[in-house]
CSV table of C-alpha atoms in Angstrom, one decimal:
chain,number,residue,atom,x,y,z
A,1,MET,CA,3.3,-28.8,1.1
A,2,LYS,CA,6.6,-27.0,1.7
A,3,ILE,CA,6.6,-23.2,1.3
A,4,ALA,CA,9.6,-20.9,1.0
A,5,PHE,CA,8.5,-17.7,2.9
A,6,TYR,CA,10.5,-14.7,1.6
A,7,SER,CA,10.8,-11.2,3.3
A,8,ALA,CA,10.0,-12.8,6.7
A,9,HIS,CA,9.9,-10.6,9.7
A,10,LYS,CA,9.3,-11.8,13.3
A,11,TYR,CA,5.7,-10.6,13.1
A,12,ASP,CA,5.1,-12.6,10.0
A,13,SER,CA,6.4,-15.9,11.4
A,14,ASN,CA,4.5,-15.3,14.6
A,15,SER,CA,1.2,-14.7,12.9
A,16,PHE,CA,1.6,-17.6,10.5
A,17,LYS,CA,2.7,-20.0,13.3
A,18,ALA,CA,-0.4,-18.9,15.3
A,19,ALA,CA,-2.6,-19.5,12.3
A,20,TYR,CA,-1.5,-23.0,11.4
A,21,GLY,CA,-0.8,-24.2,15.0
A,22,ASP,CA,0.0,-27.9,15.2
A,23,ALA,CA,-1.0,-28.6,11.6
A,24,THR,CA,1.4,-30.9,9.7
A,25,ASP,CA,0.1,-30.4,6.2
A,26,ILE,CA,2.2,-27.3,5.7
A,27,GLU,CA,5.9,-26.7,6.4
A,28,PHE,CA,7.4,-23.2,6.2
A,29,THR,CA,11.0,-22.1,5.6
A,30,PHE,CA,11.2,-18.5,6.8
A,31,LEU,CA,13.7,-16.5,4.9
A,32,GLU,CA,14.6,-12.9,5.8
A,33,SER,CA,15.8,-12.0,2.2
A,34,ARG,CA,13.6,-10.6,-0.4
A,35,LEU,CA,12.8,-12.7,-3.4
A,36,ASN,CA,14.7,-12.0,-6.5
A,37,ALA,CA,16.2,-14.0,-9.4
A,38,LYS,CA,19.5,-14.7,-7.6
A,39,ASN,CA,18.1,-16.1,-4.3
A,40,ALA,CA,15.3,-18.0,-6.0
A,41,LEU,CA,17.6,-21.0,-5.5
A,42,LEU,CA,16.6,-20.9,-1.8
A,43,ALA,CA,13.2,-22.2,-2.9
A,44,LYS,CA,14.6,-25.5,-4.2
A,45,GLY,CA,12.7,-28.4,-2.8
A,46,HIS,CA,9.6,-26.3,-2.0
A,47,ASP,CA,6.2,-26.5,-3.7
A,48,ALA,CA,5.3,-22.9,-3.2
A,49,VAL,CA,6.7,-19.5,-2.5
A,50,CYS,CA,5.1,-16.9,-0.2
A,51,CYS,CA,6.1,-13.3,-0.8
A,52,PHE,CA,5.1,-9.7,-0.1
A,53,VAL,CA,4.7,-6.3,-1.8
A,54,ASN,CA,8.4,-5.5,-2.4
A,55,ASP,CA,9.6,-9.0,-3.5
A,56,ASP,CA,10.7,-9.3,-7.1
A,57,ALA,CA,8.5,-11.8,-9.0
A,58,SER,CA,9.6,-10.6,-12.4
A,59,ALA,CA,9.9,-12.9,-15.4
A,60,GLU,CA,13.6,-13.7,-14.5
A,61,ALA,CA,12.7,-14.5,-10.9
A,62,LEU,CA,9.8,-16.7,-12.0
A,63,GLU,CA,11.9,-18.6,-14.4
A,64,ALA,CA,14.4,-19.3,-11.6
A,65,LEU,CA,11.6,-20.4,-9.3
A,66,HIS,CA,10.2,-22.7,-12.1
A,67,GLU,CA,13.6,-24.3,-12.4
A,68,GLN,CA,13.5,-25.1,-8.7
A,69,GLY,CA,10.1,-26.9,-9.2
A,70,VAL,CA,7.9,-24.2,-7.6
A,71,LYS,CA,4.3,-24.6,-8.6
A,72,PHE,CA,2.5,-21.9,-6.6
A,73,LEU,CA,3.1,-18.2,-5.7
A,74,ALA,CA,1.2,-17.1,-2.7
A,75,LEU,CA,1.1,-13.3,-2.2
A,76,ARG,CA,0.4,-12.3,1.3
A,77,CYS,CA,-1.0,-8.9,0.1
A,78,ALA,CA,-3.6,-7.6,-2.2
A,79,GLY,CA,-1.4,-5.9,-4.8
A,80,PHE,CA,0.3,-7.9,-7.5
A,81,ASN,CA,2.1,-5.2,-9.6
A,82,ASN,CA,5.4,-6.9,-8.7
A,83,VAL,CA,4.4,-10.1,-10.4
A,84,ASP,CA,4.8,-10.8,-14.1
A,85,LEU,CA,1.5,-12.6,-14.4
A,86,LYS,CA,1.8,-13.4,-18.1
A,87,LYS,CA,5.1,-15.2,-17.4
A,88,ALA,CA,3.7,-17.0,-14.4
A,89,LYS,CA,0.9,-18.3,-16.6
A,90,GLU,CA,3.3,-19.3,-19.3
A,91,LEU,CA,5.4,-21.3,-16.8
A,92,GLY,CA,2.3,-22.9,-15.1
A,93,ILE,CA,2.9,-21.1,-11.8
A,94,VAL,CA,-0.4,-20.4,-10.1
A,95,VAL,CA,-0.6,-17.0,-8.4
A,96,ALA,CA,-3.0,-16.3,-5.5
A,97,ASN,CA,-3.4,-13.2,-3.4
A,98,VAL,CA,-5.1,-11.9,-0.3
A,99,PRO,CA,-7.7,-9.5,-1.8
A,100,ALA,CA,-9.0,-8.2,1.5
A,101,TYR,CA,-7.5,-8.8,4.9
A,102,SER,CA,-8.5,-5.8,6.9
A,103,PRO,CA,-9.7,-2.9,4.8
A,104,ASP,CA,-10.6,-1.1,8.1
A,105,ALA,CA,-6.9,-1.0,9.0
A,106,VAL,CA,-5.8,0.9,5.9
A,107,ALA,CA,-8.9,3.1,5.9
A,108,GLU,CA,-8.4,4.1,9.5
A,109,PHE,CA,-4.8,4.8,8.9
A,110,ALA,CA,-5.7,7.0,5.9
A,111,VAL,CA,-8.1,9.0,8.0
A,112,GLY,CA,-5.4,9.2,10.8
A,113,MET,CA,-2.9,10.5,8.3
A,114,ILE,CA,-5.5,13.2,7.1
A,115,LEU,CA,-6.0,14.2,10.8
A,116,THR,CA,-2.2,14.3,11.4
A,117,LEU,CA,-1.7,16.6,8.4
A,118,SER,CA,-4.8,18.7,9.2
A,119,ARG,CA,-4.0,19.2,12.9
A,120,LYS,CA,-0.2,18.8,12.8
A,121,TYR,CA,0.1,16.1,15.5
A,122,HIS,CA,3.5,15.1,14.1
A,123,LYS,CA,4.9,18.6,14.6
A,124,ALA,CA,3.3,19.1,18.1
A,125,TYR,CA,4.7,15.9,19.6
A,126,PRO,CA,8.4,16.6,19.4
A,127,ARG,CA,7.9,20.3,20.4
A,128,VAL,CA,6.2,19.4,23.6
A,129,ARG,CA,8.8,16.7,24.4
A,130,ASP,CA,11.4,19.5,24.1
A,131,GLY,CA,9.4,21.8,26.4
A,132,ASN,CA,8.1,24.1,23.7
A,133,PHE,CA,4.4,24.7,24.2
A,134,LEU,CA,3.9,27.5,21.7
A,135,LEU,CA,1.1,27.1,19.1
A,136,ASP,CA,2.9,29.1,16.4
A,137,GLY,CA,3.0,27.0,13.2
A,138,LEU,CA,0.4,24.5,14.5
A,139,LEU,CA,-2.7,26.2,13.1
A,140,GLY,CA,-4.9,23.4,11.6
A,141,GLN,CA,-8.2,23.1,9.8
A,142,ASN,CA,-11.4,21.2,10.4
A,143,ILE,CA,-12.3,18.2,8.3
A,144,ASN,CA,-16.0,18.9,9.0
A,145,GLY,CA,-17.5,20.7,6.1
A,146,LYS,CA,-14.5,20.0,3.8
A,147,THR,CA,-14.8,18.3,0.4
A,148,VAL,CA,-12.9,15.0,0.4
A,149,GLY,CA,-12.1,13.3,-2.9
A,150,LEU,CA,-11.5,9.6,-3.1
A,151,ILE,CA,-9.7,8.1,-6.1
A,152,GLY,CA,-10.9,4.6,-6.1
A,153,THR,CA,-13.8,3.0,-4.1
A,154,GLY,CA,-12.9,-0.5,-3.4
A,155,LYS,CA,-13.5,-1.8,0.1
A,156,ILE,CA,-10.8,0.5,1.6
A,157,GLY,CA,-12.1,3.5,-0.3
A,158,LEU,CA,-15.7,2.9,0.8
A,159,ILE,CA,-14.7,2.5,4.5
A,160,THR,CA,-12.6,5.7,4.3
A,161,GLY,CA,-15.5,7.5,2.8
A,162,ARG,CA,-17.9,6.3,5.5
A,163,ILE,CA,-15.6,7.4,8.3
A,164,LEU,CA,-15.2,10.9,6.8
A,165,ALA,CA,-18.8,11.3,5.7
A,166,HIS,CA,-20.6,9.9,8.7
A,167,GLY,CA,-18.0,10.5,11.4
A,168,PHE,CA,-16.7,14.0,10.4
A,169,LEU,CA,-19.6,15.2,8.3
A,170,ALA,CA,-17.3,15.9,5.4
A,171,LYS,CA,-18.7,16.1,1.9
A,172,VAL,CA,-17.2,13.0,0.2
A,173,ILE,CA,-17.0,12.7,-3.6
A,174,ALA,CA,-15.3,9.9,-5.5
A,175,TYR,CA,-14.1,9.0,-8.9
A,176,ASP,CA,-13.9,5.3,-10.0
A,177,PRO,CA,-14.4,3.9,-13.5
A,178,TYR,CA,-16.3,1.0,-11.8
A,179,PRO,CA,-18.6,2.7,-9.2
A,180,ALA,CA,-19.8,0.7,-6.2
A,181,LYS,CA,-23.6,0.3,-6.2
A,182,ASP,CA,-23.9,0.9,-2.5
A,183,ALA,CA,-21.6,3.9,-2.3
A,184,ALA,CA,-24.4,6.2,-1.3
A,185,ASN,CA,-24.9,4.1,1.9
A,186,TYR,CA,-21.3,5.2,2.8
A,187,GLY,CA,-22.1,8.8,2.2
A,188,ILE,CA,-20.2,8.9,-1.1
A,189,THR,CA,-21.3,10.8,-4.2
A,190,TYR,CA,-19.6,10.0,-7.6
A,191,VAL,CA,-18.3,12.6,-10.0
A,192,GLU,CA,-18.2,11.8,-13.7
A,193,LYS,CA,-14.6,12.8,-14.4
A,194,LEU,CA,-11.3,12.7,-12.4
A,195,ASP,CA,-10.9,16.4,-13.3
A,196,ASP,CA,-14.2,17.2,-11.4
A,197,LEU,CA,-12.8,15.6,-8.3
A,198,LEU,CA,-9.4,17.4,-8.6
A,199,SER,CA,-11.0,20.8,-9.0
A,200,GLN,CA,-13.4,20.4,-6.1
A,201,ALA,CA,-11.6,18.5,-3.4
A,202,ASP,CA,-9.9,20.1,-0.4
A,203,ILE,CA,-8.5,16.7,0.6
A,204,ILE,CA,-7.6,13.9,-1.8
A,205,SER,CA,-7.1,10.3,-0.7
A,206,ILE,CA,-5.9,7.6,-3.2
A,207,HIS,CA,-7.3,4.1,-2.9
A,208,CYS,CA,-7.0,2.6,-6.4
A,209,PRO,CA,-4.8,-0.4,-7.4
A,210,LEU,CA,-1.6,0.1,-9.4
A,211,LEU,CA,-2.3,-0.9,-12.9
A,212,PRO,CA,-0.9,0.3,-16.3
A,213,SER,CA,-3.9,2.5,-16.5
A,214,THR,CA,-3.4,4.1,-13.1
A,215,LYS,CA,0.4,4.4,-13.0
A,216,HIS,CA,1.2,8.0,-12.3
A,217,ILE,CA,-2.4,9.0,-12.1
A,218,ILE,CA,-1.1,11.8,-10.0
A,219,ASN,CA,1.2,13.7,-12.4
A,220,GLU,CA,2.1,17.2,-13.4
A,221,GLU,CA,-1.2,17.6,-15.3
A,222,THR,CA,-3.5,16.3,-12.6
A,223,ILE,CA,-1.6,18.2,-9.9
A,224,SER,CA,-2.1,21.5,-11.9
A,225,LYS,CA,-5.9,20.9,-11.7
A,226,MET,CA,-6.0,20.5,-7.9
A,227,LYS,CA,-7.0,23.3,-5.6
A,228,PRO,CA,-4.1,25.4,-4.1
A,229,GLY,CA,-3.4,24.2,-0.6
A,230,VAL,CA,-4.9,20.7,-1.2
A,231,ILE,CA,-4.0,17.9,1.2
A,232,LEU,CA,-2.9,14.7,-0.7
A,233,VAL,CA,-2.8,11.3,1.0
A,234,ASN,CA,-1.6,8.0,-0.6
A,235,THR,CA,-1.9,4.8,1.4
A,236,SER,CA,-2.3,2.6,-1.7
A,237,ARG,CA,0.7,2.1,-4.0
A,238,GLY,CA,3.7,4.4,-4.5
A,239,GLY,CA,3.6,4.2,-8.3
A,240,LEU,CA,0.3,6.0,-8.4
A,241,ILE,CA,2.2,9.2,-7.9
A,242,ASP,CA,4.8,10.6,-10.3
A,243,THR,CA,7.5,11.6,-7.7
A,244,ASN,CA,9.1,14.2,-10.0
A,245,ALA,CA,5.8,15.9,-10.5
A,246,LEU,CA,5.1,15.8,-6.8
A,247,ILE,CA,8.4,17.4,-5.9
A,248,LYS,CA,7.8,20.1,-8.5
A,249,GLY,CA,4.4,20.8,-7.0
A,250,LEU,CA,5.8,20.9,-3.5
A,251,LYS,CA,8.5,23.4,-4.6
A,252,ALA,CA,5.7,25.5,-6.1
A,253,ASP,CA,3.8,25.5,-2.8
A,254,LYS,CA,0.8,23.8,-4.4
A,255,PHE,CA,0.0,21.5,-1.5
A,256,GLY,CA,-1.1,22.3,2.0
A,257,ALA,CA,0.4,18.9,3.0
A,258,VAL,CA,1.2,15.5,1.6
A,259,GLY,CA,1.0,12.2,3.4
A,260,MET,CA,2.6,9.1,2.0
A,261,ASP,CA,2.6,5.6,3.5
A,262,VAL,CA,4.0,4.3,0.2
A,263,TYR,CA,6.7,5.6,-2.2
A,264,GLU,CA,7.4,4.8,-5.9
A,265,LYS,CA,10.8,3.3,-5.2
A,266,GLU,CA,10.2,2.1,-1.7
A,267,SER,CA,11.6,-1.4,-2.2
A,268,GLU,CA,15.1,-0.2,-1.6
A,269,TYR,CA,14.4,1.2,1.9
A,270,PHE,CA,11.0,0.2,3.3
A,271,PHE,CA,10.8,-2.6,5.8
A,272,GLU,CA,14.5,-2.1,6.5
A,273,ASP,CA,16.5,-0.1,9.0
A,274,SER,CA,18.5,2.6,7.2
A,275,SER,CA,18.9,4.9,10.2
A,276,GLU,CA,22.7,4.4,10.1
A,277,LYS,CA,23.1,4.6,6.4
A,278,VAL,CA,23.2,7.4,3.8
A,279,ILE,CA,20.0,7.4,1.8
A,280,GLN,CA,21.2,7.3,-1.8
A,281,ASP,CA,17.7,7.9,-3.3
A,282,ASP,CA,17.8,11.7,-4.0
A,283,GLN,CA,14.0,11.9,-4.5
A,284,LEU,CA,13.3,10.2,-1.2
A,285,SER,CA,15.8,12.5,0.5
A,286,ARG,CA,14.1,15.5,-1.1
A,287,LEU,CA,10.7,14.5,0.0
A,288,LEU,CA,11.9,14.0,3.6
A,289,SER,CA,13.2,17.5,3.5
A,290,PHE,CA,9.8,19.2,3.0
A,291,HIS,CA,8.2,20.3,6.2
A,292,LYS,CA,4.8,19.7,4.5
A,293,VAL,CA,5.4,16.1,3.8
A,294,PHE,CA,4.7,13.2,6.2
A,295,ILE,CA,6.0,9.8,5.3
A,296,SER,CA,5.5,6.5,7.0
A,297,GLY,CA,7.0,3.1,6.1
A,298,HIS,CA,4.1,1.2,4.5
A,299,GLN,CA,2.4,0.5,7.8
A,300,ALA,CA,-1.2,1.2,7.0
A,301,PHE,CA,-2.0,-2.5,6.9
A,302,PHE,CA,-0.1,-3.3,10.0
A,303,THR,CA,-2.6,-4.3,12.7
A,304,GLU,CA,-3.1,-7.5,14.7
A,305,GLU,CA,-6.3,-8.1,12.9
A,306,ALA,CA,-4.8,-7.6,9.5
A,307,LEU,CA,-1.9,-10.0,10.1
A,308,HIS,CA,-4.3,-12.7,11.3
A,309,GLY,CA,-6.4,-12.2,8.2
A,310,ILE,CA,-3.4,-12.4,5.9
A,311,ALA,CA,-2.2,-15.6,7.5
A,312,ASP,CA,-5.6,-17.2,7.5
A,313,THR,CA,-6.3,-16.4,3.8
A,314,THR,CA,-2.9,-17.3,2.6
A,315,LEU,CA,-3.0,-20.7,4.3
A,316,GLY,CA,-6.5,-21.2,2.9
A,317,ASN,CA,-5.2,-20.4,-0.6
A,318,LEU,CA,-2.2,-22.8,-0.2
A,319,ARG,CA,-4.3,-25.7,1.1
A,320,THR,CA,-6.9,-25.2,-1.6
A,321,LEU,CA,-4.2,-25.2,-4.3
A,322,ALA,CA,-2.5,-28.3,-2.8
A,323,LYS,CA,-5.7,-30.2,-3.0
A,324,GLY,CA,-6.1,-29.2,-6.6
A,325,GLU,CA,-9.4,-27.5,-5.8
A,326,GLU,CA,-10.6,-24.2,-7.3
A,327,CYS,CA,-9.1,-21.2,-5.4
A,328,LYS,CA,-11.3,-18.0,-5.5
A,329,ASN,CA,-8.2,-15.8,-5.0
A,330,ILE,CA,-6.2,-16.8,-8.1
A,331,VAL,CA,-4.8,-13.8,-9.9
A,332,LYS,CA,-4.7,-14.0,-13.7
A,333,PRO,CA,-3.1,-11.6,-16.3
A,334,GLN,CA,-5.4,-9.0,-17.8
A,335,ASN,CA,-6.1,-9.4,-21.5
């Protein structure tokens, strides 16, 4: 099987080469460019395409891939909001993802971001480097005893809750339309309504997938129901937060701090070096200007263990599909 591997970075090629070793049943073509309708031509002669979170697998791109004879689309991530699943089904392109590669990686990063915002590590570091040892402006707060609200309790949400409840002795509450049966073992208590979580939580961490029902789940209305001084963290998907509403809340001094490893329109900048460019996205520039906002470039997943897991699962998906066997990680459109 020949696979066109889009959005390839050195760490991607290294992890996949290590995973398939000397195997000859799979041949990769590593492409630095992101998938879109125009460069789908690069997939000509390949059986499958492997892509990531910010690749464009829209209807137009899928039609272009279909014209090149591509039969499979292997996502090396859990999210699939960038894929037109209905169009893929119509064209006969089978889509598979990596539903869980290292939930601990993202959960630990989310807790790290909460700690950073609570104790202002990111502000202390450059100060001390410049010889400034004053503590003014670095006053933090304990996580112990705080109420942490989790929006979504999949594997990542559960692990985040366990760390906070068992490690920091925080009170962890959660909202999820589909509660996990073993949530209590993680120290998590469910609330009936999202509004209950918003009104009670001192810290809110988002861990739900981006679906039509969850797009902009954090909006002007939900922000208005949060506690003043709340800490908000998003390590899931950028589209879960209405950026306009977030900026309005920040200007109104609603938040104690905001941590974002994802951004609604991140595809233009994330995973690229724009340090010598002018950022044309006014909303992103505005967010970066707030001293209460800490943004990282979608790195929560980025650990050695996660990369190995992604490579192993993606290769397993491709080999199963190549053999015509049933793949447990196929993603289908919702009815």
